[in-house]
Amino acid sequence: MHNEAVRLDPGKLNDLYAQLGEAGAEDVVCRAIEELAVRLSHCERLWRQSDLPNLRKSARSLVAIADQIGMSAMAQIAGDVTDAIDLDDNPAIAATLFRLLRVGERSLTAVWEQQDLSV
């Protein structure tokens, strides 16, 4: 079992709140969390289907979304997945993808809890 620290950039969230106000920022964060969860699941499905071109697109989209709400570790790892795909390195793709899934799940939970958002 791998256990990695989740890295969040609270400055990104503070900037969102300053720019959009509380309601607007919470709306953006909630939508981003939902979209990240969907795309993480989609990435896993694409891997199991051996659809690397679409896996790359999906992982690449995670970089921008994760970065927007301060999930720096998740953004970095999603970038690592795209790099591994570009290198056509299947063991590295698998390793980084499943690291992305682990860290992604923990990051989503951490942002949700940090913002004290309710479902």
Short mmCIF file of C-alpha atoms in Angstrom, two decimals:
data_model
loop_
_atom_site.label_atom_id
_atom_site.label_comp_id
_atom_site.label_asym_id
_atom_site.label_seq_id
_atom_site.Cartn_x
_atom_site.Cartn_y
_atom_site.Cartn_z
CA MET A 1 0.00 0.00 0.00
CA HIS A 2 1.44 3.32 -1.09
CA ASN A 3 0.90 6.34 1.10
CA GLU A 4 1.79 9.73 -0.31
CA ALA A 5 1.23 13.16 1.09
CA VAL A 6 -1.42 15.14 -0.75
CA ARG A 7 -0.16 18.57 -1.78
CA LEU A 8 -2.70 21.35 -1.97
CA ASP A 9 -1.93 24.95 -2.81
CA PRO A 10 -4.24 26.98 -0.58
CA GLY A 11 -3.17 30.12 -2.43
CA LYS A 12 -5.02 28.95 -5.54
CA LEU A 13 -8.22 28.48 -3.56
CA ASN A 14 -7.75 31.83 -1.83
CA ASP A 15 -7.33 33.48 -5.23
CA LEU A 16 -10.54 31.85 -6.48
CA TYR A 17 -12.44 33.12 -3.43
CA ALA A 18 -10.98 36.60 -3.85
CA GLN A 19 -11.90 36.72 -7.55
CA LEU A 20 -15.30 35.03 -7.47
CA GLY A 21 -16.60 35.50 -3.94
CA GLU A 22 -17.66 32.65 -1.70
CA ALA A 23 -20.61 31.38 -3.71
CA GLY A 24 -18.81 31.60 -7.05
CA ALA A 25 -15.66 29.93 -5.77
CA GLU A 26 -17.59 27.12 -4.08
CA ASP A 27 -19.45 26.54 -7.33
CA VAL A 28 -16.16 26.34 -9.28
CA VAL A 29 -14.58 24.01 -6.70
CA CYS A 30 -17.62 21.72 -6.61
CA ARG A 31 -17.75 21.48 -10.38
CA ALA A 32 -14.01 20.89 -10.60
CA ILE A 33 -14.19 18.11 -8.00
CA GLU A 34 -17.04 16.44 -9.86
CA GLU A 35 -15.23 16.76 -13.19
CA LEU A 36 -11.97 15.41 -11.74
CA ALA A 37 -13.75 12.40 -10.27
CA VAL A 38 -15.42 11.64 -13.61
CA ARG A 39 -12.18 12.06 -15.56
CA LEU A 40 -10.18 9.91 -13.14
CA SER A 41 -12.70 7.12 -13.62
CA HIS A 42 -12.59 7.70 -17.37
CA CYS A 43 -8.77 7.45 -17.35
CA GLU A 44 -8.91 4.09 -15.63
CA ARG A 45 -11.50 2.83 -18.12
CA LEU A 46 -9.40 4.02 -21.08
CA TRP A 47 -6.34 2.25 -19.67
CA ARG A 48 -8.27 -1.01 -19.38
CA GLN A 49 -9.43 -0.54 -22.99
CA SER A 50 -5.83 0.16 -24.13
CA ASP A 51 -6.98 3.48 -25.61
CA LEU A 52 -3.77 5.45 -25.09
CA PRO A 53 -4.57 8.43 -27.35
CA ASN A 54 -7.76 9.19 -25.41
CA LEU A 55 -6.09 8.35 -22.10
CA ARG A 56 -3.49 11.00 -22.91
CA LYS A 57 -6.20 13.57 -23.69
CA SER A 58 -8.07 12.77 -20.51
CA ALA A 59 -4.96 12.88 -18.31
CA ARG A 60 -3.88 16.13 -19.95
CA SER A 61 -7.24 17.69 -19.15
CA LEU A 62 -6.75 16.74 -15.50
CA VAL A 63 -3.63 18.90 -15.32
CA ALA A 64 -5.48 22.18 -15.93
CA ILE A 65 -8.48 21.34 -13.77
CA ALA A 66 -6.40 20.13 -10.82
CA ASP A 67 -4.11 23.14 -11.07
CA GLN A 68 -7.08 25.53 -11.08
CA ILE A 69 -8.13 24.46 -7.59
CA GLY A 70 -4.66 23.97 -6.12
CA MET A 71 -4.16 20.21 -6.46
CA SER A 72 -0.50 20.49 -7.34
CA ALA A 73 0.44 16.84 -6.78
CA MET A 74 -2.45 15.62 -8.88
CA ALA A 75 -1.62 18.04 -11.68
CA GLN A 76 2.03 16.96 -11.66
CA ILE A 77 1.21 13.25 -11.74
CA ALA A 78 -1.34 13.71 -14.53
CA GLY A 79 1.45 15.40 -16.49
CA ASP A 80 3.70 12.42 -15.73
CA VAL A 81 1.05 10.11 -17.20
CA THR A 82 1.00 12.10 -20.44
CA ASP A 83 4.82 12.04 -20.54
CA ALA A 84 4.87 8.25 -20.11
CA ILE A 85 2.34 7.90 -22.93
CA ASP A 86 4.48 10.13 -25.16
CA LEU A 87 7.45 7.84 -24.43
CA ASP A 88 5.33 4.74 -25.18
CA ASP A 89 6.50 3.23 -21.87
CA ASN A 90 3.70 0.88 -20.79
CA PRO A 91 5.14 0.01 -17.35
CA ALA A 92 5.59 3.73 -16.61
CA ILE A 93 2.09 4.50 -17.89
CA ALA A 94 0.59 1.88 -15.58
CA ALA A 95 2.65 3.01 -12.58
CA THR A 96 1.93 6.71 -13.00
CA LEU A 97 -1.73 6.17 -13.85
CA PHE A 98 -2.40 4.15 -10.73
CA ARG A 99 -0.41 6.67 -8.69
CA LEU A 100 -2.65 9.34 -10.22
CA LEU A 101 -5.77 7.42 -9.21
CA ARG A 102 -4.53 7.00 -5.61
CA VAL A 103 -3.40 10.60 -5.19
CA GLY A 104 -6.41 11.91 -7.09
CA GLU A 105 -8.85 10.23 -4.75
CA ARG A 106 -7.03 11.51 -1.69
CA SER A 107 -6.71 15.00 -3.18
CA LEU A 108 -10.42 15.21 -3.92
CA THR A 109 -11.22 14.21 -0.36
CA ALA A 110 -8.72 16.73 1.03
CA VAL A 111 -10.09 19.65 -0.99
CA TRP A 112 -13.65 18.67 -0.11
CA GLU A 113 -12.79 18.56 3.59
CA GLN A 114 -10.69 21.74 3.47
CA GLN A 115 -13.57 23.64 1.97
CA ASP A 116 -16.03 21.98 4.35
CA LEU A 117 -18.37 21.45 1.44
CA SER A 118 -21.55 19.49 1.85
CA VAL A 119 -23.04 17.11 -0.69
#
